[in-house]
């Protein structure tokens, strides 16, 4: 089964904290907990992974973290820091791990995930689950990977969905729940009925006006 541990990508924002026996070192290496607005979204300031896949870290300079899991990045920075700081313990978290759920769900939105590990069912739960019209057998997952847009159809009625490489989500994934045919028919019928309803109301209004005269 896919363990779902995400890897670090370009433009990710990382919180990196260092704990050691030196309080001065802890302050020097800490991410700044200041809120900043990016495109109207407030997020904590941290270390941004640039286009070369690196972060600029105090003392160490450029550290290549793209493609690493959080635990791998922690081990890498710890090994480099131990040349300068005794018994350094590094803790890294994503600050911009978000997924978007749209379509036939009760509360479509973009959700920030604090624990950096979320699966498809949990994301649907955050969105209030599917509506009665949602197609469980044809959920669309949209993912940006290596500069390419991947679109994958997922059948939630199949037991092997749990072992799918797309069951666990990555940062910036978009889930789209399509409506089934029943909703399409209902919308179509409503569209056909609306002119009849308007015409009937208009006829009644004319009749009432005539009687009142």
CSV table of N, CA, C and O in Angstrom, one decimal, residues 75-157:
chain,number,residue,atom,x,y,z
A,75,UNK,N,16.9,14.7,8.0
A,75,UNK,CA,18.1,13.9,8.2
A,75,UNK,C,19.3,14.6,7.5
A,75,UNK,O,20.4,14.7,8.0
A,76,UNK,N,19.0,15.1,6.3
A,76,UNK,CA,20.0,15.8,5.5
A,76,UNK,C,20.5,17.1,6.2
A,76,UNK,O,21.8,17.3,6.4
A,77,UNK,N,19.6,17.9,6.7
A,77,UNK,CA,20.0,19.2,7.4
A,77,UNK,C,20.7,18.9,8.7
A,77,UNK,O,21.6,19.5,9.1
A,78,UNK,N,20.2,17.9,9.4
A,78,UNK,CA,20.8,17.5,10.7
A,78,UNK,C,22.2,17.1,10.5
A,78,UNK,O,23.1,17.5,11.3
A,79,UNK,N,22.5,16.3,9.5
A,79,UNK,CA,23.9,15.8,9.2
A,79,UNK,C,24.8,17.0,8.9
A,79,UNK,O,26.0,17.0,9.3
A,80,UNK,N,24.3,18.0,8.2
A,80,UNK,CA,25.1,19.1,7.8
A,80,UNK,C,25.3,20.1,9.0
A,80,UNK,O,26.4,20.7,9.2
A,81,UNK,N,24.2,20.2,9.8
A,81,UNK,CA,24.3,21.1,11.0
A,81,UNK,C,25.2,20.6,12.1
A,81,UNK,O,25.8,21.4,12.8
A,82,UNK,N,25.3,19.3,12.2
A,82,UNK,CA,26.1,18.7,13.3
A,82,UNK,C,27.6,19.1,13.2
A,82,UNK,O,28.4,18.8,14.1
A,83,UNK,N,28.0,19.6,12.0
A,83,UNK,CA,29.4,20.1,11.9
A,83,UNK,C,29.5,21.4,12.7
A,83,UNK,O,30.7,21.8,13.0
A,84,UNK,N,28.4,22.1,12.9
A,84,UNK,CA,28.5,23.4,13.6
A,84,UNK,C,27.8,23.5,14.9
A,84,UNK,O,28.1,24.3,15.8
A,85,UNK,N,26.7,22.7,15.1
A,85,UNK,CA,25.9,22.7,16.3
A,85,UNK,C,25.8,21.3,16.9
A,85,UNK,O,25.6,20.3,16.1
A,86,UNK,N,26.1,21.2,18.1
A,86,UNK,CA,26.1,19.9,18.8
A,86,UNK,C,24.7,19.3,19.0
A,86,UNK,O,23.8,20.0,19.5
A,87,UNK,N,24.5,18.1,18.6
A,87,UNK,CA,23.2,17.4,18.9
A,87,UNK,C,22.0,18.1,18.3
A,87,UNK,O,21.0,18.3,19.0
A,88,UNK,N,22.1,18.6,17.1
A,88,UNK,CA,21.0,19.4,16.5
A,88,UNK,C,19.8,18.4,16.1
A,88,UNK,O,20.1,17.3,15.5
A,89,UNK,N,18.6,18.8,16.4
A,89,UNK,CA,17.4,18.1,16.0
A,89,UNK,C,16.6,19.0,15.1
A,89,UNK,O,16.2,20.1,15.6
A,90,UNK,N,16.3,18.6,13.9
A,90,UNK,CA,15.6,19.4,12.9
A,90,UNK,C,14.2,18.9,12.8
A,90,UNK,O,13.9,17.7,12.7
A,91,UNK,N,13.3,19.9,12.8
A,91,UNK,CA,11.9,19.6,12.5
A,91,UNK,C,11.4,20.4,11.4
A,91,UNK,O,11.5,21.6,11.4
A,92,UNK,N,10.8,19.7,10.3
A,92,UNK,CA,10.4,20.4,9.1
A,92,UNK,C,8.9,20.2,8.9
A,92,UNK,O,8.5,19.0,9.1
A,93,UNK,N,8.2,21.2,8.5
A,93,UNK,CA,6.7,21.0,8.2
A,93,UNK,C,6.4,21.9,6.9
A,93,UNK,O,7.1,22.9,6.7
A,94,UNK,N,5.5,21.4,6.2
A,94,UNK,CA,4.9,22.2,5.1
A,94,UNK,C,4.1,23.3,5.6
A,94,UNK,O,3.3,23.1,6.5
A,95,UNK,N,4.2,24.5,5.1
A,95,UNK,CA,3.3,25.6,5.4
A,95,UNK,C,2.3,25.9,4.4
A,95,UNK,O,1.4,26.7,4.6
A,96,UNK,N,2.4,25.3,3.2
A,96,UNK,CA,1.5,25.5,2.1
A,96,UNK,C,0.9,24.3,1.5
A,96,UNK,O,0.6,24.2,0.3
A,97,UNK,N,0.7,23.2,2.4
A,97,UNK,CA,0.1,22.0,1.9
A,97,UNK,C,-1.4,22.2,1.8
A,97,UNK,O,-2.1,22.2,2.8
A,98,UNK,N,-1.9,22.3,0.6
A,98,UNK,CA,-3.3,22.6,0.3
A,98,UNK,C,-3.9,21.7,-0.7
A,98,UNK,O,-3.2,21.3,-1.7
A,99,UNK,N,-5.1,21.3,-0.6
A,99,UNK,CA,-5.9,20.5,-1.6
A,99,UNK,C,-7.2,21.2,-1.8
A,99,UNK,O,-7.8,21.9,-1.0
A,100,UNK,N,-7.7,21.1,-3.1
A,100,UNK,CA,-9.0,21.7,-3.5
A,100,UNK,C,-10.0,20.7,-3.8
A,100,UNK,O,-9.6,19.7,-4.6
A,101,UNK,N,-11.2,20.8,-3.3
A,101,UNK,CA,-12.3,19.8,-3.6
A,101,UNK,C,-13.4,20.6,-4.2
A,101,UNK,O,-13.9,21.5,-3.5
A,102,UNK,N,-13.8,20.3,-5.4
A,102,UNK,CA,-14.9,21.0,-6.1
A,102,UNK,C,-15.9,20.1,-6.7
A,102,UNK,O,-15.7,18.9,-6.8
A,103,UNK,N,-17.0,20.6,-7.3
A,103,UNK,CA,-18.0,19.8,-7.9
A,103,UNK,C,-19.1,19.4,-7.0
A,103,UNK,O,-19.5,20.2,-6.2
A,104,UNK,N,-19.6,18.2,-7.1
A,104,UNK,CA,-20.7,17.7,-6.4
A,104,UNK,C,-20.4,17.3,-4.9
A,104,UNK,O,-20.5,16.1,-4.5
A,105,UNK,N,-19.9,18.3,-4.2
A,105,UNK,CA,-19.7,18.1,-2.7
A,105,UNK,C,-20.5,19.2,-2.0
A,105,UNK,O,-20.8,20.2,-2.6
A,106,UNK,N,-20.7,19.0,-0.7
A,106,UNK,CA,-21.5,19.9,0.0
A,106,UNK,C,-20.8,21.3,0.4
A,106,UNK,O,-21.5,22.3,0.5
A,107,UNK,N,-19.5,21.2,0.5
A,107,UNK,CA,-18.8,22.4,0.9
A,107,UNK,C,-17.5,22.5,0.0
A,107,UNK,O,-16.4,22.3,0.6
A,108,UNK,N,-17.6,22.8,-1.3
A,108,UNK,CA,-16.4,22.9,-2.1
A,108,UNK,C,-15.5,24.1,-1.6
A,108,UNK,O,-16.0,25.2,-1.3
A,109,UNK,N,-14.2,23.8,-1.5
A,109,UNK,CA,-13.3,24.8,-1.0
A,109,UNK,C,-11.8,24.3,-1.2
A,109,UNK,O,-11.6,23.2,-1.6
A,110,UNK,N,-10.9,25.2,-0.9
A,110,UNK,CA,-9.5,24.8,-0.8
A,110,UNK,C,-9.2,24.7,0.7
A,110,UNK,O,-9.5,25.6,1.5
A,111,UNK,N,-8.5,23.6,1.1
A,111,UNK,CA,-8.3,23.2,2.5
A,111,UNK,C,-6.8,23.2,2.7
A,111,UNK,O,-6.0,22.5,2.0
A,112,UNK,N,-6.3,23.8,3.8
A,112,UNK,CA,-5.0,23.7,4.2
A,112,UNK,C,-4.8,22.5,5.2
A,112,UNK,O,-5.6,22.4,6.1
A,113,UNK,N,-3.9,21.6,4.9
A,113,UNK,CA,-3.7,20.4,5.7
A,113,UNK,C,-2.6,20.6,6.6
A,113,UNK,O,-1.4,20.8,6.2
A,114,UNK,N,-2.8,20.4,7.9
A,114,UNK,CA,-1.8,20.7,8.9
A,114,UNK,C,-0.8,19.5,9.1
A,114,UNK,O,0.3,19.7,9.4
A,115,UNK,N,-1.3,18.3,8.9
A,115,UNK,CA,-0.5,17.1,9.2
A,115,UNK,C,0.3,16.6,7.9
A,115,UNK,O,1.0,15.6,8.0
A,116,UNK,N,0.1,17.2,6.8
A,116,UNK,CA,0.8,17.0,5.5
A,116,UNK,C,0.5,15.6,5.0
A,116,UNK,O,1.3,15.1,4.1
A,117,UNK,N,-0.5,14.9,5.5
A,117,UNK,CA,-0.8,13.6,4.9
A,117,UNK,C,-2.3,13.4,5.0
A,117,UNK,O,-2.9,13.4,6.0
A,118,UNK,N,-2.9,13.3,3.8
A,118,UNK,CA,-4.3,13.3,3.7
A,118,UNK,C,-4.7,12.4,2.5
A,118,UNK,O,-4.0,12.4,1.4
A,119,UNK,N,-5.7,11.6,2.6
A,119,UNK,CA,-6.1,10.7,1.5
A,119,UNK,C,-7.4,11.3,0.9
A,119,UNK,O,-8.0,12.2,1.3
A,120,UNK,N,-7.8,10.7,-0.2
A,120,UNK,CA,-8.9,11.1,-1.0
A,120,UNK,C,-10.2,11.2,-0.2
A,120,UNK,O,-11.0,12.1,-0.3
A,121,UNK,N,-10.4,10.1,0.6
A,121,UNK,CA,-11.7,10.1,1.4
A,121,UNK,C,-11.7,11.2,2.5
A,121,UNK,O,-12.7,11.8,2.7
A,122,UNK,N,-10.5,11.4,3.1
A,122,UNK,CA,-10.5,12.5,4.1
A,122,UNK,C,-10.7,13.8,3.5
A,122,UNK,O,-11.4,14.7,4.1
A,123,UNK,N,-10.2,14.1,2.3
A,123,UNK,CA,-10.4,15.3,1.6
A,123,UNK,C,-11.9,15.5,1.3
A,123,UNK,O,-12.4,16.6,1.5
A,124,UNK,N,-12.6,14.5,0.9
A,124,UNK,CA,-14.0,14.6,0.6
A,124,UNK,C,-14.8,14.8,1.9
A,124,UNK,O,-15.7,15.6,1.9
A,125,UNK,N,-14.3,14.3,3.0
A,125,UNK,CA,-14.9,14.5,4.3
A,125,UNK,C,-14.8,16.0,4.7
A,125,UNK,O,-15.7,16.6,5.2
A,126,UNK,N,-13.6,16.6,4.4
A,126,UNK,CA,-13.5,18.0,4.7
A,126,UNK,C,-14.5,18.9,3.9
A,126,UNK,O,-14.9,19.9,4.4
A,127,UNK,N,-14.8,18.4,2.7
A,127,UNK,CA,-15.7,19.1,1.9
A,127,UNK,C,-17.2,18.7,2.2
A,127,UNK,O,-18.1,19.1,1.4
A,128,UNK,N,-17.4,18.0,3.3
A,128,UNK,CA,-18.8,17.7,3.6
A,128,UNK,C,-19.4,16.5,2.9
A,128,UNK,O,-20.6,16.3,2.9
A,129,UNK,N,-18.5,15.7,2.3
A,129,UNK,CA,-18.8,14.5,1.5
A,129,UNK,C,-19.6,14.9,0.2
A,129,UNK,O,-19.9,16.1,0.0
A,130,UNK,N,-19.8,13.9,-0.6
A,130,UNK,CA,-20.5,14.2,-1.9
A,130,UNK,C,-22.0,14.5,-1.7
A,130,UNK,O,-22.5,14.0,-0.7
A,131,UNK,N,-22.5,15.2,-2.7
A,131,UNK,CA,-24.0,15.3,-2.7
A,131,UNK,C,-24.6,14.0,-3.2
A,131,UNK,O,-23.9,13.1,-3.6
A,132,UNK,N,-25.9,14.0,-3.2
A,132,UNK,CA,-26.6,12.8,-3.7
A,132,UNK,C,-26.4,12.6,-5.2
A,132,UNK,O,-26.6,11.5,-5.7
A,133,UNK,N,-25.9,13.6,-5.9
A,133,UNK,CA,-25.7,13.5,-7.3
A,133,UNK,C,-24.2,13.2,-7.7
A,133,UNK,O,-23.9,13.0,-8.8
A,134,UNK,N,-23.3,13.1,-6.7
A,134,UNK,CA,-21.9,12.8,-7.0
A,134,UNK,C,-21.6,11.4,-7.5
A,134,UNK,O,-22.2,10.5,-7.0
A,135,UNK,N,-20.8,11.3,-8.5
A,135,UNK,CA,-20.4,10.0,-9.1
A,135,UNK,C,-19.2,9.4,-8.4
A,135,UNK,O,-18.1,9.8,-8.6
A,136,UNK,N,-19.5,8.5,-7.5
A,136,UNK,CA,-18.4,7.8,-6.7
A,136,UNK,C,-17.5,7.0,-7.6
A,136,UNK,O,-16.3,6.8,-7.3
A,137,UNK,N,-18.0,6.6,-8.7
A,137,UNK,CA,-17.2,5.7,-9.6
A,137,UNK,C,-16.3,6.4,-10.6
A,137,UNK,O,-15.6,5.8,-11.4
A,138,UNK,N,-16.4,7.8,-10.5
A,138,UNK,CA,-15.6,8.5,-11.6
A,138,UNK,C,-15.2,9.9,-11.0
A,138,UNK,O,-15.5,10.9,-11.6
A,139,UNK,N,-14.4,9.8,-9.9
A,139,UNK,CA,-13.9,11.0,-9.3
A,139,UNK,C,-12.6,11.4,-10.1
A,139,UNK,O,-11.7,10.6,-10.3
A,140,UNK,N,-12.5,12.7,-10.4
A,140,UNK,CA,-11.3,13.2,-11.2
A,140,UNK,C,-10.3,13.8,-10.3
A,140,UNK,O,-10.6,14.7,-9.5
A,141,UNK,N,-9.0,13.3,-10.4
A,141,UNK,CA,-7.9,13.9,-9.6
A,141,UNK,C,-7.0,14.6,-10.6
A,141,UNK,O,-6.6,14.1,-11.6
A,142,UNK,N,-6.7,15.9,-10.3
A,142,UNK,CA,-5.9,16.7,-11.2
A,142,UNK,C,-4.6,17.1,-10.4
A,142,UNK,O,-4.7,17.6,-9.3
A,143,UNK,N,-3.4,16.7,-10.9
A,143,UNK,CA,-2.2,16.9,-10.2
A,143,UNK,C,-1.1,17.4,-11.1
A,143,UNK,O,-1.0,17.0,-12.3
A,144,UNK,N,-0.3,18.4,-10.6
A,144,UNK,CA,0.9,18.9,-11.4
A,144,UNK,C,2.1,18.1,-10.9
A,144,UNK,O,2.4,18.1,-9.7
A,145,UNK,N,2.8,17.5,-11.8
A,145,UNK,CA,3.9,16.6,-11.5
A,145,UNK,C,5.0,16.8,-12.5
A,145,UNK,O,4.7,16.5,-13.7
A,146,UNK,N,6.2,17.2,-12.1
A,146,UNK,CA,7.3,17.4,-13.1
A,146,UNK,C,6.9,18.3,-14.2
A,146,UNK,O,7.3,18.0,-15.4
A,147,UNK,N,6.2,19.3,-14.0
A,147,UNK,CA,5.8,20.3,-15.0
A,147,UNK,C,4.7,19.8,-15.9
A,147,UNK,O,4.3,20.4,-16.9
A,148,UNK,N,4.1,18.6,-15.6
A,148,UNK,CA,3.0,18.1,-16.4
A,148,UNK,C,1.7,18.0,-15.6
A,148,UNK,O,1.8,17.8,-14.4
A,149,UNK,N,0.6,18.2,-16.3
A,149,UNK,CA,-0.7,18.1,-15.6
A,149,UNK,C,-1.2,16.6,-15.8
A,149,UNK,O,-1.4,16.2,-16.9
A,150,UNK,N,-1.4,15.9,-14.7
A,150,UNK,CA,-1.9,14.6,-14.7
A,150,UNK,C,-3.4,14.6,-14.3
A,150,UNK,O,-3.8,15.2,-13.3
A,151,UNK,N,-4.2,13.9,-15.1
A,151,UNK,CA,-5.6,13.7,-14.8
A,151,UNK,C,-5.9,12.3,-14.6
A,151,UNK,O,-5.8,11.5,-15.6
A,152,UNK,N,-6.4,11.9,-13.5
A,152,UNK,CA,-6.6,10.5,-13.2
A,152,UNK,C,-8.1,10.2,-12.7
A,152,UNK,O,-8.5,11.0,-11.8
A,153,UNK,N,-8.8,9.3,-13.3
A,153,UNK,CA,-10.1,8.9,-12.8
A,153,UNK,C,-10.0,7.8,-11.8
A,153,UNK,O,-9.3,6.8,-11.9
A,154,UNK,N,-10.8,8.0,-10.7
A,154,UNK,CA,-10.7,7.1,-9.6
A,154,UNK,C,-12.1,6.6,-9.2
A,154,UNK,O,-13.1,7.4,-9.1
A,155,UNK,N,-12.2,5.3,-9.1
A,155,UNK,CA,-13.5,4.6,-8.7
A,155,UNK,C,-13.5,4.3,-7.2
A,155,UNK,O,-12.8,3.4,-6.8
A,156,UNK,N,-14.2,5.1,-6.5
A,156,UNK,CA,-14.3,4.9,-5.0
A,156,UNK,C,-15.0,3.6,-4.6
A,156,UNK,O,-15.0,3.2,-3.4
A,157,UNK,N,-15.7,3.0,-5.5
A,157,UNK,CA,-16.5,1.8,-5.2
A,157,UNK,C,-15.6,0.5,-5.2
A,157,UNK,O,-16.0,-0.5,-4.8
